[in-house]
Amino acid sequence: MNAPTYNFAYLDEQTKRMIRRAILKAIAIPGYQVPFASREMPMPYGWGTGGVQVTAAILGPDDVLKVIDQGADDTTNAVSIRKFFQRVAGIGTTTSTGDATIIQTRHRIPEQPLHEGQVLVYQVPIPEPLRFLEPRETETRKMHALEEYGLMHVKLYEDIARNGHIATTYAYPVKVEGRYVMDPSPTPKFDNPKMHMSAALQLFGAGREKRIYALPPHTEVVSLDFEDHPFEVQRFDKPCALCGAEQVYLDEVVLDDRGGRMFVCSDTDHCETRRANGFFGEMAEGGHDAQTSPLRGGRTEGPGGGEDGTNIPPPLTPPLKGEGNLSRPVAGVGSCKTSETSSFDCVAQAEGTPPGRTSSGHPPLKGEGSR
Amino acid sequence: MQAEAHMLEGGFAEPVLEAQATFRAVMDAMARPAGIVRIGPNATPPAPLTPLAGAIACTLLDADTPVWLDPLLSGSEAVRAWLGFHTGTRFASAPDEATFALFRDPAGMPPLDQFAQGTQEYPDRSTTLILQLESLESGPPLTFGGPGIKREATIAPRGLPADFAAQWAENTRRFPRGVDLILTAGDALACLPRSARLMEREG
């Protein structure tokens, strides 16, 4: 706190008032994108400036903040935003979904259901769901005004015509309370049902595009679909390799250069909580079926694994397509405890990670998620 | 001289934190329409502006937001001077030019459609009305549904215009255009955003 003194939560009061007024209007008109005078923040566009501004405007000294990036608490984007607010607001932070009062997220909704009084703040790259169909703001604004969303249905129909099913898997458009079509930010469509009638207030901030929108609690959020092609979420063949969770969103982690891979919870808090409660997946260290773990000379999934009895020790080959799993206790890579006391370890690890290995080592617009 | 001294006093002692606390109360209330939120008002504006309405004004008003005062408030030089000093706000000459409107006497307020409604393209450009009421619990009960409300929520504000139900139904029909209400009484506050739908009274 001896650093140059910023105002509490970084933003000046005039800016906070402007954002707060936009938030109130956004709540009053669910799904409508309220323009606001987005400020430059001490981080580049694409790194969550919209979400950071919303969080800064609502944050109080008693709040407990959780920040996730693709479900993970320990990736660069999440760690640096959490550190930012620790420094400029001196607030408490957590990685536990249940303990947080404000959760800022980049592209996931926690698996654990949110409760009354929590606020979920989304970082949004492109708030306009119609933008890729109609580049002119004047036109998309008119389309929202007239509730003219035929184009979006045409797009989904073309998906079906080309692929036999709706191929949109993230940023899947939703209709809010039967009025506004809204972009849920590039969350996997797996998370769309969690927005519907959520007990938490959901706020969306797009810094570069200068828009704020909101979903009050208990609000109807319907994913667009057709009668003969109803909305469906992704399914995974296998449970999480670390905690054995089913019906959660999984990340694929490549383990070696011979096709070895594992699927683990994208939500690190959910995964760690389950393991702390004694649930283990097939590749968990110290799990009930540890003898089947590749580390212990058991079978491995997928081709190229341990045919000759020499198992490839995954610790020496960091995940190539990392989804920020480096600091998880995957096969001996130093485990990053998520308690507050060890948050500096997380920082050190995240900061010591070469670019390109964490999910947030690149701007979030470059087609994340599965196409 | 005494009036001037009074004008300088009565704002937030801790402007940053108290504005944040007041805003969170208003945000929670706006997200859960017709639900009562209690907050100890920590501004002491000159009468007839109430402490809670004064705190909300200090939280949301500034030079960017023209405010319209009802005759009882605008007749008070002390209130105008206090608002001007503590918020830097401008005063709107007509209701439809105002971003915010403050009412000491909501029963006699102009019809809701006299205020800025926003446009179909920009429905956010509408007036937010801040009402000082006698009570939120002892008046005729009004039951609302809609976003932010689990099943339904009932509130009983005392001091609203006699034809409020009809006016609010009109306001709902204009959605997404329309005004939003912040109701205050003592330390209690509740919001009625335009998305809150008045349910038919039974019987």
Coordinates of C-alpha atoms in Angstrom, one line a residue:
Chain A
M1 CA 0.0 0.0 0.0
N2 CA 3.0 2.3 -0.1
A3 CA 2.8 2.4 -3.9
P4 CA 1.4 5.6 -5.5
T5 CA -2.0 5.7 -4.1
Y6 CA -4.8 5.0 -6.5
N7 CA -8.4 5.5 -5.7
F8 CA -10.0 2.5 -4.1
A9 CA -10.5 -0.1 -6.9
Y10 CA -8.4 2.0 -9.4
L11 CA -11.1 3.9 -11.2
D12 CA -11.9 7.5 -10.4
E13 CA -15.3 8.2 -8.9
Q14 CA -16.7 9.9 -11.9
T15 CA -15.9 6.8 -14.0
K16 CA -17.5 4.6 -11.4
R17 CA -20.7 6.6 -11.4
M18 CA -20.9 6.4 -15.2
I19 CA -20.4 2.6 -15.1
R20 CA -22.8 2.2 -12.2
R21 CA -25.5 4.1 -14.1
A22 CA -24.9 1.9 -17.1
I23 CA -25.2 -1.2 -14.9
L24 CA -28.5 -0.1 -13.4
K25 CA -29.9 0.4 -16.9
A26 CA -28.5 -2.9 -18.1
I27 CA -30.3 -4.7 -15.2
A28 CA -33.5 -2.8 -16.0
I29 CA -33.4 -3.9 -19.6
P30 CA -32.1 -7.5 -19.5
G31 CA -30.0 -8.5 -22.5
Y32 CA -29.8 -5.0 -23.9
Q33 CA -26.3 -3.7 -24.5
V34 CA -25.8 -0.3 -22.8
P35 CA -23.1 1.9 -24.3
F36 CA -20.6 3.2 -21.8
A37 CA -17.4 5.3 -21.9
S38 CA -14.9 2.5 -21.4
R39 CA -11.6 3.7 -20.0
E40 CA -8.1 2.7 -20.8
M41 CA -7.0 0.2 -18.2
P42 CA -3.5 -0.9 -17.2
M43 CA -3.9 -4.0 -19.4
P44 CA -4.6 -4.4 -23.1
Y45 CA -7.9 -4.8 -24.7
G46 CA -8.7 -8.4 -24.9
W47 CA -7.4 -9.2 -21.4
G48 CA -10.7 -8.4 -19.7
T49 CA -10.8 -4.6 -19.5
G50 CA -14.6 -4.7 -19.6
G51 CA -14.9 -7.2 -16.8
V52 CA -12.3 -5.4 -14.8
Q53 CA -14.2 -2.1 -15.1
V54 CA -17.5 -3.6 -14.1
T55 CA -15.8 -5.4 -11.1
A56 CA -14.0 -2.1 -10.1
A57 CA -17.3 -0.2 -10.1
I58 CA -19.2 -2.7 -7.9
L59 CA -16.4 -3.8 -5.6
G60 CA -16.5 -3.0 -1.9
P61 CA -14.0 -3.6 0.9
D62 CA -16.0 -6.5 2.2
D63 CA -16.2 -8.3 -1.1
V64 CA -14.3 -11.6 -1.7
L65 CA -13.2 -11.9 -5.3
K66 CA -12.6 -15.0 -7.4
V67 CA -11.2 -14.7 -10.9
I68 CA -11.3 -17.6 -13.4
D69 CA -10.0 -17.9 -16.9
Q70 CA -11.5 -20.9 -18.8
G71 CA -12.5 -22.3 -15.5
A72 CA -9.0 -22.1 -14.0
D73 CA -8.0 -19.9 -11.0
D74 CA -4.3 -20.3 -11.7
T75 CA -3.7 -19.0 -15.2
T76 CA -2.0 -15.8 -16.1
N77 CA -5.1 -13.7 -16.8
A78 CA -6.9 -14.9 -13.7
V79 CA -3.8 -14.4 -11.4
S80 CA -2.9 -11.0 -12.7
I81 CA -6.5 -9.6 -12.4
R82 CA -6.8 -11.1 -8.9
K83 CA -3.5 -9.5 -8.0
F84 CA -4.6 -6.2 -9.5
F85 CA -7.6 -6.0 -7.3
Q86 CA -5.7 -7.1 -4.2
R87 CA -3.3 -4.2 -4.9
V88 CA -5.7 -1.4 -5.8
A89 CA -8.6 -2.4 -3.5
G90 CA -7.0 -4.4 -0.8
I91 CA -9.8 -6.9 -0.9
G92 CA -9.8 -10.6 0.0
T93 CA -9.6 -13.1 -2.8
T94 CA -10.5 -16.7 -3.0
T95 CA -10.5 -19.6 -5.4
S96 CA -13.6 -21.2 -3.8
T97 CA -16.7 -20.7 -5.8
G98 CA -18.9 -20.8 -2.8
D99 CA -17.0 -18.3 -0.8
A100 CA -16.8 -15.6 -3.4
T101 CA -19.2 -12.6 -3.5
I102 CA -18.0 -11.5 -6.9
I103 CA -16.6 -13.9 -9.6
Q104 CA -15.0 -12.4 -12.6
T105 CA -14.9 -14.9 -15.4
R106 CA -13.4 -15.4 -18.8
H107 CA -15.5 -17.8 -20.8
R108 CA -16.8 -20.3 -18.1
I109 CA -19.4 -20.5 -15.5
P110 CA -18.4 -22.4 -12.4
E111 CA -19.8 -25.9 -12.1
Q112 CA -21.0 -25.4 -8.6
P113 CA -24.4 -23.6 -8.8
L114 CA -24.2 -19.9 -7.7
H115 CA -26.2 -18.6 -4.9
E116 CA -28.3 -15.5 -4.1
G117 CA -26.2 -12.5 -3.6
Q118 CA -23.3 -13.6 -5.8
V119 CA -22.4 -11.5 -8.8
L120 CA -20.8 -13.1 -11.9
V121 CA -18.9 -10.7 -14.1
Y122 CA -18.1 -11.8 -17.6
Q123 CA -15.2 -10.5 -19.8
V124 CA -16.7 -10.1 -23.2
P125 CA -14.7 -9.6 -26.4
I126 CA -17.6 -9.0 -28.9
P127 CA -20.9 -8.2 -27.2
E128 CA -23.0 -8.0 -30.4
P129 CA -24.4 -11.4 -31.3
L130 CA -25.3 -10.2 -34.8
R131 CA -21.9 -8.6 -35.6
F132 CA -20.6 -11.4 -37.8
L133 CA -23.8 -11.4 -39.7
E134 CA -24.2 -7.6 -40.1
P135 CA -21.1 -5.5 -39.6
R136 CA -22.8 -2.1 -39.3
E137 CA -23.7 -1.0 -35.8
T138 CA -26.5 1.2 -37.1
E139 CA -28.1 -1.9 -38.7
T140 CA -27.6 -4.3 -35.7
R141 CA -29.0 -1.6 -33.4
K142 CA -32.1 -1.3 -35.6
M143 CA -32.5 -5.1 -35.7
H144 CA -32.5 -5.2 -31.9
A145 CA -34.9 -2.2 -31.8
L146 CA -37.3 -4.0 -34.2
E147 CA -36.7 -7.4 -32.6
E148 CA -35.7 -8.6 -36.0
Y149 CA -33.6 -11.7 -35.4
G150 CA -34.4 -13.7 -38.5
L151 CA -30.8 -13.5 -39.6
M152 CA -29.6 -15.4 -36.6
H153 CA -32.0 -18.2 -37.2
V154 CA -30.8 -18.3 -40.8
K155 CA -27.3 -18.7 -39.6
L156 CA -28.2 -21.5 -37.3
Y157 CA -30.2 -23.1 -40.2
E158 CA -27.2 -22.9 -42.5
D159 CA -25.2 -24.7 -39.8
I160 CA -27.7 -27.5 -40.0
A161 CA -27.7 -27.5 -43.8
R162 CA -24.0 -27.8 -43.9
N163 CA -23.3 -30.0 -41.0
G164 CA -26.5 -31.8 -40.1
H165 CA -26.6 -30.1 -36.7
I166 CA -26.1 -26.7 -35.2
A167 CA -22.3 -26.5 -35.2
T168 CA -22.0 -23.4 -33.0
T169 CA -20.3 -24.6 -29.8
Y170 CA -19.4 -21.4 -28.0
A171 CA -20.9 -17.9 -27.9
Y172 CA -24.1 -19.7 -28.6
P173 CA -26.8 -17.0 -28.9
V174 CA -29.6 -16.8 -26.3
K175 CA -32.9 -15.0 -26.1
V176 CA -33.5 -13.1 -22.8
E177 CA -37.0 -13.0 -21.4
G178 CA -38.4 -13.4 -24.9
R179 CA -37.0 -10.1 -26.1
Y180 CA -33.3 -9.5 -26.7
V181 CA -31.0 -11.9 -28.4
M182 CA -27.7 -11.8 -26.5
D183 CA -24.2 -13.1 -26.8
P184 CA -23.3 -15.0 -23.7
S185 CA -19.6 -14.2 -24.4
P186 CA -17.5 -17.1 -25.7
T187 CA -18.5 -19.5 -23.0
P188 CA -19.0 -23.1 -24.3
K189 CA -22.6 -23.7 -25.0
F190 CA -22.3 -26.3 -22.2
D191 CA -22.7 -23.3 -19.8
N192 CA -25.8 -21.8 -21.5
P193 CA -28.3 -23.7 -19.3
K194 CA -26.6 -22.4 -16.2
M195 CA -27.5 -18.8 -17.2
H196 CA -31.2 -19.7 -17.2
M197 CA -32.9 -18.7 -13.9
S198 CA -29.5 -18.4 -12.2
A199 CA -29.7 -17.2 -8.6
A200 CA -26.8 -14.9 -9.1
L201 CA -26.7 -11.5 -10.9
Q202 CA -24.8 -11.7 -14.1
L203 CA -23.0 -8.7 -15.5
F204 CA -21.2 -8.5 -18.9
G205 CA -18.5 -6.0 -19.7
A206 CA -17.0 -5.4 -23.1
G207 CA -14.1 -2.9 -22.8
R208 CA -13.0 -2.5 -26.3
E209 CA -16.6 -2.5 -27.7
K210 CA -17.8 -0.3 -24.8
R211 CA -20.9 -2.2 -23.9
I212 CA -22.3 -3.4 -20.6
Y213 CA -25.3 -5.8 -20.4
A214 CA -26.8 -7.8 -17.6
L215 CA -29.0 -10.7 -16.6
P216 CA -30.8 -10.2 -13.3
P217 CA -31.3 -13.4 -11.2
H218 CA -34.2 -15.7 -12.0
T219 CA -34.3 -14.5 -15.6
E220 CA -35.4 -16.6 -18.5
V221 CA -32.4 -17.3 -20.9
V222 CA -33.3 -19.6 -23.8
S223 CA -30.7 -20.9 -26.3
L224 CA -32.0 -20.4 -29.8
D225 CA -32.9 -23.6 -31.6
F226 CA -35.5 -25.3 -33.8
E227 CA -38.2 -27.7 -32.9
D228 CA -36.6 -30.5 -35.0
H229 CA -33.1 -29.5 -33.9
P230 CA -33.4 -28.7 -30.2
F231 CA -30.5 -27.1 -28.3
E232 CA -28.1 -29.7 -26.9
V233 CA -24.9 -29.3 -24.8
Q234 CA -21.7 -31.0 -25.4
R235 CA -21.2 -34.5 -24.0
F236 CA -18.0 -36.1 -22.9
D237 CA -17.3 -39.8 -23.3
K238 CA -15.2 -40.1 -20.2
P239 CA -15.2 -38.5 -16.7
C240 CA -12.5 -36.2 -15.5
A241 CA -9.2 -38.1 -15.4
L242 CA -8.3 -36.4 -12.1
C243 CA -11.5 -36.3 -10.1
G244 CA -13.9 -38.6 -12.0
A245 CA -16.6 -35.9 -12.3
E246 CA -19.2 -36.5 -15.0
Q247 CA -21.5 -33.9 -16.6
V248 CA -18.9 -31.2 -16.3
Y249 CA -17.0 -29.4 -19.0
L250 CA -13.6 -31.0 -19.7
D251 CA -10.4 -29.7 -21.2
E252 CA -8.2 -31.9 -23.3
V253 CA -4.6 -32.0 -22.2
V254 CA -2.0 -33.6 -24.6
L255 CA 0.5 -35.5 -22.5
D256 CA 3.2 -36.4 -25.0
D257 CA 4.0 -36.5 -28.7
R258 CA 2.6 -40.0 -29.2
G259 CA -1.1 -39.3 -28.9
G260 CA -1.4 -39.5 -25.2
R261 CA -4.0 -37.3 -23.8
M262 CA -6.2 -36.8 -20.8
F263 CA -9.5 -35.0 -20.2
V264 CA -9.7 -33.0 -17.0
C265 CA -12.2 -30.6 -15.4
S266 CA -12.0 -27.1 -16.8
D267 CA -13.2 -25.8 -13.5
T268 CA -10.1 -26.2 -11.3
D269 CA -11.9 -25.3 -8.0
H270 CA -14.6 -28.0 -8.7
C271 CA -11.9 -30.5 -9.5
E272 CA -9.8 -29.8 -6.4
T273 CA -12.8 -29.7 -4.1
R274 CA -13.9 -33.1 -5.4
R275 CA -10.4 -34.6 -5.0
A276 CA -10.2 -33.1 -1.5
N277 CA -13.4 -35.0 -0.8
G278 CA -12.0 -38.3 -1.9
F279 CA -13.1 -38.5 -5.5
F280 CA -10.4 -39.6 -7.9
G281 CA -10.3 -40.3 -11.6
E282 CA -8.3 -42.8 -13.4
M283 CA -5.1 -40.7 -13.7
A284 CA -5.2 -39.1 -10.3
E285 CA -2.1 -39.5 -8.1
G286 CA -2.9 -41.4 -5.0
G287 CA -6.4 -42.3 -6.2
H288 CA -8.1 -45.5 -5.3
D289 CA -7.2 -47.0 -8.6
A290 CA -3.7 -45.6 -8.7
Q291 CA -2.3 -48.9 -9.9
T292 CA -4.0 -48.2 -13.2
S293 CA -2.4 -44.8 -13.5
P294 CA 0.1 -44.4 -16.3
L295 CA 2.6 -43.3 -13.7
R296 CA 2.5 -46.5 -11.9
G297 CA 3.0 -48.7 -14.9
G298 CA -0.6 -49.4 -15.6
R299 CA -2.6 -49.1 -18.8
T300 CA -2.8 -45.8 -20.6
E301 CA -5.5 -44.5 -22.7
G302 CA -5.1 -43.8 -26.4
P303 CA -2.5 -45.0 -28.9
G304 CA 1.2 -44.9 -28.3
G305 CA 1.0 -45.2 -24.5
G306 CA 3.3 -47.6 -22.8
E307 CA 3.1 -50.5 -25.2
D308 CA 6.7 -51.4 -24.4
G309 CA 6.3 -51.0 -20.7
T310 CA 8.3 -47.8 -20.5
N311 CA 5.8 -45.2 -19.6
I312 CA 6.4 -41.7 -20.7
P313 CA 6.7 -39.6 -17.6
P314 CA 4.3 -36.7 -18.4
P315 CA 6.1 -34.2 -16.1
L316 CA 8.9 -33.9 -18.6
T317 CA 6.6 -33.1 -21.5
P318 CA 4.4 -30.1 -20.6
P319 CA 1.0 -30.1 -22.1
L320 CA 1.4 -28.9 -25.7
K321 CA -2.1 -27.6 -26.0
G322 CA -2.2 -26.2 -22.6
E323 CA -5.4 -25.0 -21.2
G324 CA -3.7 -23.6 -18.2
N325 CA -3.2 -26.9 -16.5
L326 CA 0.5 -26.4 -15.9
S327 CA 0.2 -25.8 -12.3
R328 CA -2.3 -28.6 -11.6
P329 CA -1.0 -31.6 -9.9
V330 CA -0.9 -33.4 -13.3
A331 CA 1.6 -36.1 -12.9
G332 CA 4.0 -34.4 -10.8
V333 CA 4.2 -30.9 -12.2
G334 CA 4.4 -28.9 -9.1
S335 CA 1.0 -28.6 -7.6
C336 CA -0.3 -25.2 -7.0
K337 CA -2.3 -25.0 -3.9
T338 CA -5.1 -22.6 -4.2
S339 CA -5.3 -21.3 -0.7
E340 CA -4.6 -17.6 -0.3
T341 CA -1.4 -18.2 1.6
S342 CA 0.2 -19.8 -1.4
S343 CA -1.0 -17.5 -4.0
F344 CA 2.5 -16.2 -4.6
D345 CA 3.5 -19.6 -5.6
C346 CA 0.8 -19.5 -8.2
V347 CA 2.0 -16.2 -9.4
A348 CA 5.6 -17.3 -9.6
Q349 CA 4.5 -20.3 -11.6
A350 CA 2.3 -18.5 -13.9
E351 CA 4.8 -15.7 -14.5
G352 CA 7.6 -18.2 -15.0
T353 CA 5.7 -19.9 -17.7
P354 CA 6.8 -19.2 -21.2
P355 CA 4.2 -17.6 -23.4
G356 CA 2.1 -19.9 -25.4
R357 CA 1.7 -22.5 -22.7
T358 CA -1.1 -21.0 -20.8
S359 CA -4.5 -20.4 -22.2
S360 CA -4.3 -16.8 -21.6
G361 CA -0.9 -16.4 -23.2
H362 CA -2.7 -15.1 -26.2
P363 CA -5.5 -12.7 -26.8
P364 CA -8.8 -14.4 -26.2
L365 CA -10.2 -13.7 -29.7
K366 CA -8.2 -16.3 -31.5
G367 CA -10.9 -18.9 -31.8
E368 CA -10.8 -20.5 -28.5
G369 CA -12.9 -23.4 -27.6
S370 CA -13.9 -26.1 -30.0
R371 CA -15.3 -25.1 -33.3
Chain B
M1 CA -24.4 32.8 5.6
Q2 CA -25.9 30.0 7.6
A3 CA -27.5 28.6 4.5
E4 CA -24.1 28.6 2.8
A5 CA -22.5 26.7 5.6
H6 CA -25.3 24.2 5.6
M7 CA -24.8 23.6 1.9
L8 CA -21.2 22.5 2.5
E9 CA -22.2 19.9 5.1
G10 CA -24.1 16.7 5.0
G11 CA -22.4 14.9 2.2
F12 CA -20.6 11.5 2.5
A13 CA -17.9 11.5 5.1
E14 CA -16.2 8.7 3.2
P15 CA -17.3 9.5 -0.4
V16 CA -15.7 6.5 -2.0
L17 CA -16.8 3.7 0.3
E18 CA -20.2 5.2 1.1
A19 CA -21.0 5.7 -2.5
Q20 CA -20.0 2.1 -3.2
A21 CA -22.2 0.8 -0.3
T22 CA -25.1 2.8 -1.5
F23 CA -24.7 1.7 -5.1
R24 CA -24.5 -1.9 -4.1
A25 CA -27.8 -1.6 -2.2
V26 CA -29.4 0.1 -5.3
M27 CA -27.9 -2.5 -7.6
D28 CA -29.2 -5.4 -5.5
A29 CA -32.6 -3.8 -5.3
M30 CA -32.7 -3.2 -9.1
A31 CA -31.7 -6.9 -9.6
R32 CA -34.4 -8.1 -7.3
P33 CA -37.4 -5.8 -8.1
A34 CA -39.9 -5.1 -5.4
G35 CA -37.6 -6.5 -2.8
I36 CA -36.7 -4.2 0.1
V37 CA -33.1 -3.5 0.9
R38 CA -32.2 -1.6 4.0
I39 CA -29.2 0.7 4.2
G40 CA -28.3 3.2 6.9
P41 CA -28.3 6.5 5.0
N42 CA -25.1 8.4 5.8
A43 CA -25.8 11.7 4.1
T44 CA -27.6 14.5 5.8
P45 CA -29.1 16.7 3.2
P46 CA -31.4 19.7 4.1
A47 CA -35.1 18.9 4.4
P48 CA -37.3 18.1 2.5
L49 CA -34.7 15.9 0.8
T50 CA -34.4 12.7 2.9
P51 CA -31.1 11.2 4.0
L52 CA -31.5 8.1 1.8
A53 CA -32.6 10.1 -1.3
G54 CA -29.6 12.4 -0.7
A55 CA -27.3 9.4 -0.4
I56 CA -28.6 8.0 -3.7
A57 CA -28.2 11.4 -5.3
C58 CA -24.5 11.6 -4.1
T59 CA -24.0 8.1 -5.5
L60 CA -25.4 8.5 -9.0
L61 CA -25.7 12.1 -9.9
D62 CA -22.9 14.3 -11.4
A63 CA -22.4 16.9 -14.1
D64 CA -23.4 14.4 -16.8
T65 CA -26.8 13.8 -15.4
P66 CA -29.5 16.6 -15.5
V67 CA -31.8 16.1 -12.6
W68 CA -35.5 17.2 -12.4
L69 CA -36.9 18.1 -9.0
D70 CA -40.6 18.1 -8.2
P71 CA -42.0 21.5 -7.1
L72 CA -41.5 20.8 -3.3
L73 CA -37.8 20.1 -3.8
S74 CA -37.0 22.7 -6.4
G75 CA -38.8 25.3 -4.2
S76 CA -36.1 24.7 -1.6
E77 CA -33.0 26.8 -2.3
A78 CA -31.1 24.8 0.3
V79 CA -31.8 21.5 -1.5
R80 CA -30.8 22.9 -4.9
A81 CA -27.6 24.4 -3.4
W82 CA -26.8 21.1 -1.6
L83 CA -27.3 19.0 -4.6
G84 CA -25.3 21.4 -6.7
F85 CA -22.4 21.4 -4.3
H86 CA -22.2 17.7 -3.4
T87 CA -23.0 16.2 -6.8
G88 CA -22.2 18.9 -9.3
T89 CA -25.4 18.1 -11.1
R90 CA -27.3 20.3 -13.5
F91 CA -31.0 20.9 -13.2
A92 CA -33.3 19.9 -16.0
S93 CA -36.0 22.4 -16.9
A94 CA -38.3 19.7 -18.3
P95 CA -39.0 16.2 -17.1
D96 CA -38.1 14.6 -20.4
E97 CA -34.7 16.1 -20.4
A98 CA -33.8 14.6 -17.1
T99 CA -31.6 11.5 -16.4
F100 CA -32.8 11.4 -12.9
A101 CA -35.9 12.9 -11.2
L102 CA -36.4 13.4 -7.5
F103 CA -39.8 13.5 -5.8
R104 CA -40.8 14.7 -2.3
D105 CA -44.4 14.3 -3.2
P106 CA -44.8 11.3 -5.5
A107 CA -48.6 11.3 -5.2
G108 CA -48.7 14.5 -7.2
M109 CA -46.0 13.6 -9.7
P110 CA -46.5 14.1 -13.4
P111 CA -47.5 11.0 -15.4
L112 CA -44.7 8.5 -16.0
D113 CA -44.9 9.1 -19.8
Q114 CA -43.9 12.7 -19.3
F115 CA -40.3 11.6 -18.5
A116 CA -37.7 10.5 -21.0
Q117 CA -38.6 7.0 -22.2
G118 CA -35.5 6.3 -24.3
T119 CA -35.8 5.3 -27.9
Q120 CA -36.3 1.9 -29.4
E121 CA -32.7 1.9 -30.4
Y122 CA -31.4 3.4 -27.1
P123 CA -33.9 2.4 -24.4
D124 CA -31.3 3.2 -21.8
R125 CA -31.7 7.0 -22.4
S126 CA -34.6 7.2 -20.1
T127 CA -35.3 8.9 -16.7
T128 CA -34.7 7.1 -13.5
L129 CA -37.2 8.3 -10.9
I130 CA -36.2 8.5 -7.2
L131 CA -39.3 8.7 -5.0
Q132 CA -39.4 9.7 -1.3
L133 CA -42.4 7.7 0.1
E134 CA -43.9 7.4 3.6
S135 CA -43.5 3.7 3.7
L136 CA -42.8 0.7 1.5
E137 CA -44.9 -1.7 3.7
S138 CA -48.1 -0.1 4.8
G139 CA -49.6 1.0 1.6
P140 CA -51.8 -0.9 -0.9
P141 CA -50.0 -4.1 -1.9
L142 CA -48.7 -4.4 -5.4
T143 CA -47.4 -7.8 -6.7
F144 CA -44.8 -8.0 -9.4
G145 CA -43.3 -10.7 -11.6
G146 CA -40.5 -10.7 -14.2
P147 CA -36.8 -10.8 -14.4
G148 CA -35.1 -10.8 -11.0
I149 CA -38.2 -12.1 -9.3
K150 CA -38.5 -15.7 -8.2
R151 CA -42.2 -16.4 -8.8
E152 CA -43.6 -13.1 -7.5
A153 CA -42.7 -10.2 -5.1
T154 CA -45.1 -8.0 -3.2
I155 CA -44.4 -4.5 -2.0
A156 CA -46.8 -2.0 -0.4
P157 CA -45.6 1.5 -1.0
R158 CA -47.6 4.3 0.6
G159 CA -47.8 7.6 -1.3
L160 CA -47.9 6.6 -4.9
P161 CA -50.3 8.3 -7.4
A162 CA -53.8 6.9 -7.3
D163 CA -53.6 5.7 -10.8
F164 CA -50.1 4.2 -10.4
A165 CA -51.2 0.6 -11.4
A166 CA -52.5 1.9 -14.8
Q167 CA -49.5 4.0 -15.4
W168 CA -47.2 1.2 -14.6
A169 CA -49.0 -1.2 -17.0
E170 CA -48.5 1.5 -19.7
N171 CA -44.8 1.7 -18.8
T172 CA -44.5 -2.1 -19.1
R173 CA -46.2 -2.0 -22.5
R174 CA -43.6 0.4 -23.8
F175 CA -40.8 -2.1 -23.0
P176 CA -37.9 -1.9 -23.8
R177 CA -38.6 1.9 -23.5
G178 CA -39.8 3.2 -20.2
V179 CA -38.7 4.6 -16.9
D180 CA -37.2 2.9 -13.9
L181 CA -38.2 3.7 -10.3
I182 CA -36.2 3.8 -7.1
L183 CA -38.5 3.9 -4.1
T184 CA -37.3 5.1 -0.8
A185 CA -38.8 5.3 2.7
G186 CA -36.7 5.8 5.8
D187 CA -33.8 3.4 5.5
A188 CA -35.7 1.1 3.1
L189 CA -35.2 1.1 -0.6
A190 CA -36.8 -0.9 -3.4
C191 CA -36.6 -0.7 -7.2
L192 CA -39.1 -1.1 -9.9
P193 CA -37.2 -1.5 -13.2
R194 CA -39.3 -1.3 -16.3
S195 CA -39.0 -5.1 -16.7
A196 CA -41.1 -5.6 -13.5
R197 CA -44.6 -6.6 -14.5
L198 CA -47.5 -5.8 -12.2
M199 CA -49.6 -8.9 -11.7
E200 CA -53.4 -8.8 -11.7
R201 CA -54.8 -8.4 -8.3
E202 CA -56.7 -11.5 -7.1
G203 CA -60.5 -11.1 -6.6

